[in-house]
Amino acid sequence: ARSRTAGELLAPTSPFDKKCGRENWTVAFAPDGSYFAWSQGHRIVKLVPWSQCLNNFLLHGTKNVANAAGTRLARQGSEGGQRNRPCEHLIDCGDIVWSLAFGSSVPEKQSRCVNIEWHRFKFGQDQLLLATGLNNGRIKIWDVYTGKLLLNLMDHTEVVRDLTFAPDGSLILVSASRDKTLRVWDLKDDGNMMKVLRGHQNWVYGCAFSPDSSILCSVGASKAVFLWDMDKYSMIRKLEGHHNDVVACEFSPDGALLATASYDTRVYVWDPHIGVILKEFGHLFPPPTPIFAGGANDRWVRSVSFSQDGMHIASLADDKMVRFWRIDEEYPVQVAPLNNGLCCTFSTDGSVLAAGQDGSVYFWATPRQVSSLQHLCRMAIRRVMPTSQVKNLPIPSKLVEFLCYQI
């Protein structure tokens, strides 16, 4: 089935605008669904209120040319926010933007650095931050509502390829870089770098937290997928199975599954707790043998994203197609065309998929299906129990099987 187009955000162009430098490597939704951000290329990040954006799609059709002029955002909860509706905003990051991540604070969640009592910033519950990873190795942290630069983190020596905030509201940020390291930052401690995670022998392309913030997955220019214990900052295990560089990863909403995308033309769905592949989604038929897995570069998978319903995965490949998969079916349930797509992510409520390409963004309505009782039960229990604990429950074996994701 063909996916229904929901809308487009087109970057402004000029007669002398060069294509090179317009790549959109990153798109992101705020955790509460209030804002959407993407890299327009040439150092510029665009922020738009997501509800307003959806209304524009409904009122004016799918096309919405992003305005070149940036305007100040009204801070939510402030008097100005009551009088003025939040509006679009441009941020000039000073260098090419490779990665974006939104982070929101839970005030009760203390800084990991408990010995330090004085901080420049006191992050309240209404705080919303945007982290931008740049070509020169810097990470800039912005206040979304004011557009003010709060922090400038400068320890990486190469491109910051990906960023991810811990979902628990602690404002712990992890960055993945071409300098072969992952770095852990505590933004509540004024951006103090707490830890360097070493293990990758080459560029690190992507990283993702599990929903409970206990595990970090990282992938890079190798065939292995790395899992890290974020309480001890130690490696748990490597997942082996891909035949070429692994470029993207994301956990399911219940933390029971992990999706990884690779240049070997495949997306694998893993049980990260026991290290086995549960599902393979191929983008080339017949699939290339391992020795030729790097040669099918017109089928390289660029990005993967898990929907909030835990049932659907989106993948974006170099064959100019976006695919929507169900975790229990062999073939895509919906497809959509997209030239030169580089990144994709589901909206916070899972109703829309956003994909970036050459400074613009395209949106599709996602497949909507009623979850089975089995899937709802699995999602509920797997949010609090890893595979090993589920298998040791004192219940009949058929029920254990019912609650586990099967090969």
Short mmCIF file of C-alpha atoms in Angstrom, two decimals:
data_model
loop_
_atom_site.label_atom_id
_atom_site.label_comp_id
_atom_site.label_asym_id
_atom_site.label_seq_id
_atom_site.Cartn_x
_atom_site.Cartn_y
_atom_site.Cartn_z
CA ALA A 1 0.00 0.00 0.00
CA ARG A 2 1.11 3.55 -0.67
CA SER A 3 1.52 5.80 2.37
CA ARG A 4 -0.56 8.96 2.42
CA THR A 5 1.48 12.18 2.31
CA ALA A 6 0.76 14.35 5.35
CA GLY A 7 2.83 17.42 4.45
CA GLU A 8 6.12 19.00 3.45
CA LEU A 9 8.38 21.66 4.92
CA LEU A 10 10.49 23.00 2.06
CA ALA A 11 13.69 24.93 2.71
CA PRO A 12 13.92 28.29 0.93
CA THR A 13 16.22 28.31 -2.09
CA SER A 14 17.98 31.05 -4.00
CA PRO A 15 19.35 31.03 -7.57
CA PHE A 16 22.92 30.73 -6.25
CA ASP A 17 22.22 28.23 -3.48
CA LYS A 18 24.56 25.28 -3.87
CA LYS A 19 23.18 21.78 -3.32
CA CYS A 20 26.30 20.79 -1.38
CA GLY A 21 25.86 21.79 2.25
CA ARG A 22 22.06 21.57 2.13
CA GLU A 23 21.99 17.99 3.46
CA ASN A 24 19.44 17.42 6.20
CA TRP A 25 21.13 14.85 8.43
CA THR A 26 18.77 15.13 11.35
CA VAL A 27 15.12 15.71 12.31
CA ALA A 28 13.66 15.64 15.84
CA PHE A 29 10.37 15.98 17.74
CA ALA A 30 10.22 17.41 21.27
CA PRO A 31 9.36 14.77 23.92
CA ASP A 32 6.01 16.46 24.62
CA GLY A 33 5.25 16.87 20.91
CA SER A 34 5.29 20.66 21.13
CA TYR A 35 8.06 21.36 18.62
CA PHE A 36 9.67 19.93 15.54
CA ALA A 37 13.25 20.77 14.51
CA TRP A 38 15.37 19.99 11.49
CA SER A 39 18.65 21.01 9.91
CA GLN A 40 18.14 23.11 6.78
CA GLY A 41 21.83 22.84 5.93
CA HIS A 42 24.34 25.73 5.90
CA ARG A 43 24.45 25.96 9.74
CA ILE A 44 20.72 26.67 10.12
CA VAL A 45 18.27 24.77 12.35
CA LYS A 46 14.56 25.49 11.99
CA LEU A 47 12.13 25.12 14.93
CA VAL A 48 8.38 25.02 14.34
CA PRO A 49 5.48 24.48 16.77
CA TRP A 50 4.23 21.05 15.72
CA SER A 51 0.48 21.62 16.30
CA GLN A 52 0.63 24.81 14.24
CA CYS A 53 2.51 22.94 11.54
CA LEU A 54 -0.18 20.23 11.37
CA ASN A 55 -2.90 22.88 11.17
CA ASN A 56 -1.11 24.51 8.24
CA PHE A 57 -1.00 21.16 6.44
CA LEU A 58 -4.75 20.74 6.94
CA LEU A 59 -5.60 24.32 5.94
CA HIS A 60 -3.25 24.87 3.02
CA GLY A 61 -2.60 21.39 1.69
CA THR A 62 0.58 19.48 2.19
CA LYS A 63 3.13 22.09 1.08
CA ASN A 64 4.44 24.60 3.58
CA VAL A 65 7.49 26.62 2.53
CA ALA A 66 9.54 27.37 5.63
CA ASN A 67 9.97 31.12 6.05
CA ALA A 68 13.49 32.49 5.90
CA ALA A 69 12.92 35.02 8.68
CA GLY A 70 13.31 33.70 12.22
CA THR A 71 11.04 35.00 14.97
CA ARG A 72 11.35 34.84 18.73
CA LEU A 73 9.51 32.03 20.48
CA ALA A 74 7.35 32.92 23.47
CA ARG A 75 8.30 30.91 26.55
CA GLN A 76 5.53 28.57 27.66
CA GLY A 77 4.05 29.46 31.01
CA SER A 78 5.30 33.05 30.89
CA GLU A 79 3.05 36.07 30.50
CA GLY A 80 4.33 36.55 26.99
CA GLY A 81 3.44 32.96 26.25
CA GLN A 82 -0.15 33.65 27.24
CA ARG A 83 -0.43 36.62 24.91
CA ASN A 84 1.61 35.38 21.96
CA ARG A 85 1.35 31.97 20.43
CA PRO A 86 4.71 30.24 19.91
CA CYS A 87 5.99 30.70 16.39
CA GLU A 88 8.74 29.55 14.07
CA HIS A 89 12.34 30.22 14.93
CA LEU A 90 15.73 29.99 13.19
CA ILE A 91 18.99 29.17 14.96
CA ASP A 92 22.36 29.79 13.34
CA CYS A 93 24.70 27.21 14.89
CA GLY A 94 27.88 28.58 13.33
CA ASP A 95 28.83 25.34 11.57
CA ILE A 96 27.24 22.46 9.64
CA VAL A 97 24.71 20.64 11.85
CA TRP A 98 24.92 16.84 11.89
CA SER A 99 22.71 15.96 14.85
CA LEU A 100 19.83 17.27 16.96
CA ALA A 101 18.17 16.15 20.19
CA PHE A 102 15.48 17.65 22.42
CA GLY A 103 15.80 17.32 26.17
CA SER A 104 13.31 18.20 28.90
CA SER A 105 13.93 18.39 32.61
CA VAL A 106 12.35 16.77 35.66
CA PRO A 107 13.34 19.08 38.54
CA GLU A 108 13.44 16.30 41.16
CA LYS A 109 16.02 14.37 39.11
CA GLN A 110 19.34 15.39 40.68
CA SER A 111 22.62 15.93 38.91
CA ARG A 112 24.91 12.88 38.86
CA CYS A 113 27.70 15.13 40.24
CA VAL A 114 26.30 15.42 43.78
CA ASN A 115 29.38 17.20 45.21
CA ILE A 116 28.78 20.35 43.23
CA GLU A 117 26.17 22.67 44.74
CA TRP A 118 26.45 25.76 42.57
CA HIS A 119 25.19 25.80 39.00
CA ARG A 120 24.77 28.54 36.42
CA PHE A 121 21.42 27.12 35.28
CA LYS A 122 18.44 25.93 37.28
CA PHE A 123 16.31 23.90 34.92
CA GLY A 124 12.62 23.97 35.75
CA GLN A 125 9.91 21.55 34.71
CA ASP A 126 8.88 23.72 31.76
CA GLN A 127 12.43 23.78 30.41
CA LEU A 128 12.95 22.49 26.87
CA LEU A 129 16.48 22.30 25.46
CA LEU A 130 17.80 21.62 21.99
CA ALA A 131 21.26 20.09 21.58
CA THR A 132 23.00 20.54 18.22
CA GLY A 133 26.06 18.49 17.18
CA LEU A 134 28.34 20.29 14.76
CA ASN A 135 30.92 19.60 12.09
CA ASN A 136 33.75 21.07 14.20
CA GLY A 137 33.14 18.69 17.12
CA ARG A 138 31.24 21.18 19.28
CA ILE A 139 27.86 20.62 20.89
CA LYS A 140 25.72 23.70 21.43
CA ILE A 141 22.80 23.67 23.87
CA TRP A 142 19.95 26.09 23.22
CA ASP A 143 16.88 27.23 25.16
CA VAL A 144 14.07 26.35 22.74
CA TYR A 145 11.71 29.11 23.91
CA THR A 146 14.17 32.00 23.75
CA GLY A 147 16.71 30.78 21.19
CA LYS A 148 19.45 31.64 23.71
CA LEU A 149 22.73 29.69 23.65
CA LEU A 150 23.20 28.14 27.09
CA LEU A 151 26.24 25.87 26.75
CA ASN A 152 29.05 25.21 24.31
CA LEU A 153 30.59 21.75 24.84
CA MET A 154 33.97 21.34 23.19
CA ASP A 155 35.65 17.98 24.02
CA HIS A 156 35.09 16.10 20.75
CA THR A 157 37.79 16.42 18.10
CA GLU A 158 35.68 15.35 15.11
CA VAL A 159 32.11 15.60 13.73
CA VAL A 160 29.37 14.98 16.32
CA ARG A 161 27.30 12.51 14.34
CA ASP A 162 24.48 11.80 16.81
CA LEU A 163 23.00 12.98 20.11
CA THR A 164 20.53 11.41 22.53
CA PHE A 165 19.08 12.53 25.87
CA ALA A 166 18.25 10.08 28.65
CA PRO A 167 14.44 9.74 28.61
CA ASP A 168 14.22 10.01 32.42
CA GLY A 169 14.41 13.83 32.47
CA SER A 170 17.84 13.89 34.14
CA LEU A 171 19.30 15.94 31.26
CA ILE A 172 22.07 13.40 30.76
CA LEU A 173 23.23 13.77 27.13
CA VAL A 174 25.26 11.25 25.14
CA SER A 175 27.13 12.25 21.98
CA ALA A 176 28.54 9.98 19.26
CA SER A 177 31.43 11.25 17.17
CA ARG A 178 33.76 10.44 14.33
CA ASP A 179 36.58 10.66 16.87
CA LYS A 180 35.60 7.04 17.78
CA THR A 181 34.20 7.93 21.21
CA LEU A 182 30.89 8.43 22.99
CA ARG A 183 30.80 11.11 25.66
CA VAL A 184 28.35 11.46 28.54
CA TRP A 185 27.43 14.99 29.64
CA ASP A 186 25.48 16.21 32.69
CA LEU A 187 23.66 19.38 31.61
CA LYS A 188 22.39 20.00 35.15
CA ASP A 189 26.03 20.28 36.16
CA ASP A 190 26.65 23.03 33.57
CA GLY A 191 27.53 20.51 30.87
CA ASN A 192 30.21 18.65 32.82
CA MET A 193 31.58 15.71 30.80
CA MET A 194 31.19 12.72 33.11
CA LYS A 195 32.53 9.83 31.08
CA VAL A 196 34.15 8.83 27.79
CA LEU A 197 32.97 5.47 26.42
CA ARG A 198 35.67 3.82 24.32
CA GLY A 199 35.33 0.60 22.36
CA HIS A 200 34.61 1.59 18.78
CA GLN A 201 37.60 1.19 16.50
CA ASN A 202 36.21 3.60 13.92
CA TRP A 203 33.63 6.36 13.47
CA VAL A 204 30.55 6.20 15.71
CA TYR A 205 27.41 6.92 13.67
CA GLY A 206 24.55 6.68 16.13
CA CYS A 207 23.41 6.10 19.71
CA ALA A 208 20.10 5.52 21.48
CA PHE A 209 18.92 5.14 25.08
CA SER A 210 16.57 2.40 26.22
CA PRO A 211 13.25 3.81 27.54
CA ASP A 212 14.30 3.30 31.18
CA SER A 213 17.68 5.03 30.50
CA SER A 214 19.62 2.02 31.84
CA ILE A 215 21.12 0.85 28.52
CA LEU A 216 22.76 2.77 25.69
CA CYS A 217 23.14 1.31 22.21
CA SER A 218 25.83 2.64 19.88
CA VAL A 219 26.64 1.79 16.26
CA GLY A 220 29.34 2.83 13.86
CA ALA A 221 31.70 1.98 11.04
CA SER A 222 31.90 -1.69 11.96
CA LYS A 223 29.59 -4.70 11.87
CA ALA A 224 29.05 -4.79 15.64
CA VAL A 225 26.31 -3.22 17.76
CA PHE A 226 27.51 -2.08 21.20
CA LEU A 227 25.37 -2.15 24.36
CA TRP A 228 26.47 -0.14 27.42
CA ASP A 229 25.36 -0.25 31.07
CA MET A 230 24.69 3.42 31.88
CA ASP A 231 24.83 2.92 35.65
CA LYS A 232 28.35 1.48 35.56
CA TYR A 233 29.45 3.00 32.21
CA SER A 234 30.68 -0.40 31.09
CA MET A 235 30.05 -2.47 27.98
CA ILE A 236 27.40 -5.16 28.39
CA ARG A 237 27.92 -6.99 25.11
CA LYS A 238 28.44 -6.68 21.38
CA LEU A 239 25.71 -7.89 19.05
CA GLU A 240 27.18 -9.63 16.00
CA GLY A 241 25.22 -10.33 12.81
CA HIS A 242 25.43 -7.42 10.36
CA HIS A 243 27.72 -7.71 7.32
CA ASN A 244 28.60 -4.04 6.87
CA ASP A 245 28.67 -0.73 8.78
CA VAL A 246 25.73 -0.21 11.13
CA VAL A 247 24.45 3.36 10.85
CA ALA A 248 21.31 3.73 12.99
CA CYS A 249 19.63 2.17 16.03
CA GLU A 250 16.52 2.63 18.14
CA PHE A 251 14.80 0.80 21.01
CA SER A 252 11.13 -0.13 21.03
CA PRO A 253 8.91 1.84 23.46
CA ASP A 254 8.86 -1.08 25.93
CA GLY A 255 12.64 -1.56 25.73
CA ALA A 256 12.28 -5.22 24.76
CA LEU A 257 13.42 -4.82 21.14
CA LEU A 258 16.23 -3.01 19.35
CA ALA A 259 16.17 -2.10 15.64
CA THR A 260 19.45 -1.52 13.78
CA ALA A 261 19.99 -0.39 10.18
CA SER A 262 23.07 -1.23 8.13
CA TYR A 263 24.71 -0.69 4.77
CA ASP A 264 24.32 -4.47 4.30
CA THR A 265 20.76 -3.62 3.05
CA ARG A 266 19.09 -5.04 6.17
CA VAL A 267 17.28 -3.91 9.28
CA TYR A 268 17.60 -6.36 12.18
CA VAL A 269 15.27 -6.50 15.17
CA TRP A 270 17.13 -7.85 18.21
CA ASP A 271 16.29 -8.96 21.69
CA PRO A 272 19.09 -6.90 23.26
CA HIS A 273 18.77 -8.64 26.61
CA ILE A 274 19.85 -12.02 25.26
CA GLY A 275 21.62 -10.87 22.09
CA VAL A 276 19.63 -12.72 19.41
CA ILE A 277 18.14 -11.56 16.10
CA LEU A 278 14.35 -11.94 16.13
CA LYS A 279 13.56 -10.47 12.72
CA GLU A 280 15.28 -9.45 9.49
CA PHE A 281 13.82 -6.86 7.11
CA GLY A 282 15.60 -7.00 3.75
CA HIS A 283 15.74 -4.15 1.22
CA LEU A 284 17.22 -6.18 -1.64
CA PHE A 285 15.85 -9.45 -3.05
CA PRO A 286 17.42 -11.88 -3.11
CA PRO A 287 19.52 -10.57 -0.19
CA PRO A 288 23.22 -10.12 -0.98
CA THR A 289 25.59 -12.78 0.31
CA PRO A 290 27.89 -11.56 3.10
CA ILE A 291 30.87 -11.16 0.78
CA PHE A 292 28.88 -8.78 -1.47
CA ALA A 293 26.87 -7.09 1.29
CA GLY A 294 28.81 -3.83 0.91
CA GLY A 295 28.45 -3.69 -2.85
CA ALA A 296 24.71 -3.00 -3.13
CA ASN A 297 25.15 0.69 -2.38
CA ASP A 298 21.89 1.59 -4.11
CA ARG A 299 20.11 -0.26 -1.27
CA TRP A 300 22.06 1.00 1.74
CA VAL A 301 19.70 1.57 4.67
CA ARG A 302 20.24 5.07 6.10
CA SER A 303 17.85 5.32 9.02
CA VAL A 304 15.41 3.36 11.18
CA SER A 305 12.74 4.43 13.66
CA PHE A 306 10.37 2.64 16.05
CA SER A 307 6.76 3.82 16.33
CA GLN A 308 5.17 4.51 19.71
CA ASP A 309 2.73 1.63 19.23
CA GLY A 310 5.67 -0.80 19.33
CA MET A 311 4.28 -2.59 16.27
CA HIS A 312 5.73 -0.60 13.40
CA ILE A 313 9.24 0.24 12.20
CA ALA A 314 10.12 2.73 9.48
CA SER A 315 13.25 2.43 7.36
CA LEU A 316 14.78 4.72 4.76
CA ALA A 317 17.10 3.36 2.04
CA ASP A 318 19.08 4.60 -0.95
CA ASP A 319 16.66 2.93 -3.37
CA LYS A 320 14.47 6.08 -3.02
CA MET A 321 11.88 4.36 -0.82
CA VAL A 322 10.54 4.76 2.72
CA ARG A 323 9.14 1.53 4.11
CA PHE A 324 6.78 0.84 7.01
CA TRP A 325 7.10 -2.65 8.54
CA ARG A 326 5.08 -4.55 11.11
CA ILE A 327 7.29 -6.43 13.53
CA ASP A 328 5.35 -9.65 12.89
CA GLU A 329 5.26 -9.53 9.07
CA GLU A 330 7.89 -10.24 6.40
CA TYR A 331 7.11 -7.48 3.91
CA PRO A 332 6.38 -3.74 4.20
CA VAL A 333 2.78 -2.83 4.95
CA GLN A 334 3.20 0.60 3.31
CA VAL A 335 5.80 2.35 1.15
CA ALA A 336 6.46 5.90 -0.04
CA PRO A 337 8.91 7.45 -2.54
CA LEU A 338 11.73 9.73 -1.35
CA ASN A 339 14.88 10.76 -3.25
CA ASN A 340 18.12 11.20 -1.32
CA GLY A 341 16.54 10.57 2.09
CA LEU A 342 19.00 10.75 4.98
CA CYS A 343 17.08 10.48 8.26
CA CYS A 344 13.62 9.66 9.62
CA THR A 345 11.78 9.66 12.92
CA PHE A 346 8.21 9.12 14.15
CA SER A 347 6.30 11.95 15.81
CA THR A 348 5.86 11.74 19.57
CA ASP A 349 2.37 10.25 19.24
CA GLY A 350 3.44 7.97 16.37
CA SER A 351 0.86 9.33 13.91
CA VAL A 352 3.34 10.84 11.44
CA LEU A 353 6.77 9.94 10.08
CA ALA A 354 9.19 12.77 9.26
CA ALA A 355 12.05 12.22 6.81
CA GLY A 356 14.81 14.68 5.92
CA GLN A 357 16.29 15.31 2.48
CA ASP A 358 18.42 18.19 1.13
CA GLY A 359 17.27 20.77 3.67
CA SER A 360 13.55 19.91 3.41
CA VAL A 361 11.30 17.55 5.36
CA TYR A 362 8.51 15.26 4.16
CA PHE A 363 5.77 13.76 6.32
CA TRP A 364 3.59 10.66 5.91
CA ALA A 365 0.64 9.34 7.85
CA THR A 366 1.72 6.11 9.52
CA PRO A 367 -0.14 2.78 9.45
CA ARG A 368 -2.83 2.62 12.12
CA GLN A 369 -3.89 -0.77 13.40
CA VAL A 370 -5.53 -1.99 16.58
CA SER A 371 -2.96 -3.80 18.71
CA SER A 372 -3.64 -7.40 19.59
CA LEU A 373 -4.19 -8.44 23.21
CA GLN A 374 -0.87 -10.28 23.06
CA HIS A 375 0.98 -7.16 21.95
CA LEU A 376 -0.65 -5.00 24.65
CA CYS A 377 0.26 -7.57 27.32
CA ARG A 378 3.84 -7.80 26.05
CA MET A 379 4.22 -4.03 26.00
CA ALA A 380 2.89 -3.73 29.55
CA ILE A 381 5.14 -6.34 31.14
CA ARG A 382 8.23 -5.70 29.07
CA ARG A 383 8.34 -2.08 30.22
CA VAL A 384 9.36 -3.37 33.66
CA MET A 385 10.97 -6.77 32.97
CA PRO A 386 13.84 -7.90 30.71
CA THR A 387 13.66 -11.21 28.84
CA SER A 388 15.43 -13.25 31.54
CA GLN A 389 12.96 -12.20 34.24
CA VAL A 390 9.94 -12.91 32.06
CA LYS A 391 11.25 -16.41 31.31
CA ASN A 392 11.66 -17.08 35.05
CA LEU A 393 8.13 -16.05 36.03
CA PRO A 394 6.27 -18.79 37.99
CA ILE A 395 3.52 -19.08 35.36
CA PRO A 396 2.65 -21.75 32.76
CA SER A 397 5.12 -22.04 29.89
CA LYS A 398 2.44 -21.09 27.34
CA LEU A 399 1.93 -17.78 29.13
CA VAL A 400 5.68 -17.16 29.17
CA GLU A 401 5.72 -17.81 25.43
CA PHE A 402 2.74 -15.48 25.02
CA LEU A 403 4.66 -12.64 26.75
CA CYS A 404 7.91 -13.06 24.83
CA TYR A 405 8.83 -11.74 21.39
CA GLN A 406 9.55 -14.88 19.39
CA ILE A 407 11.94 -15.67 16.55
#
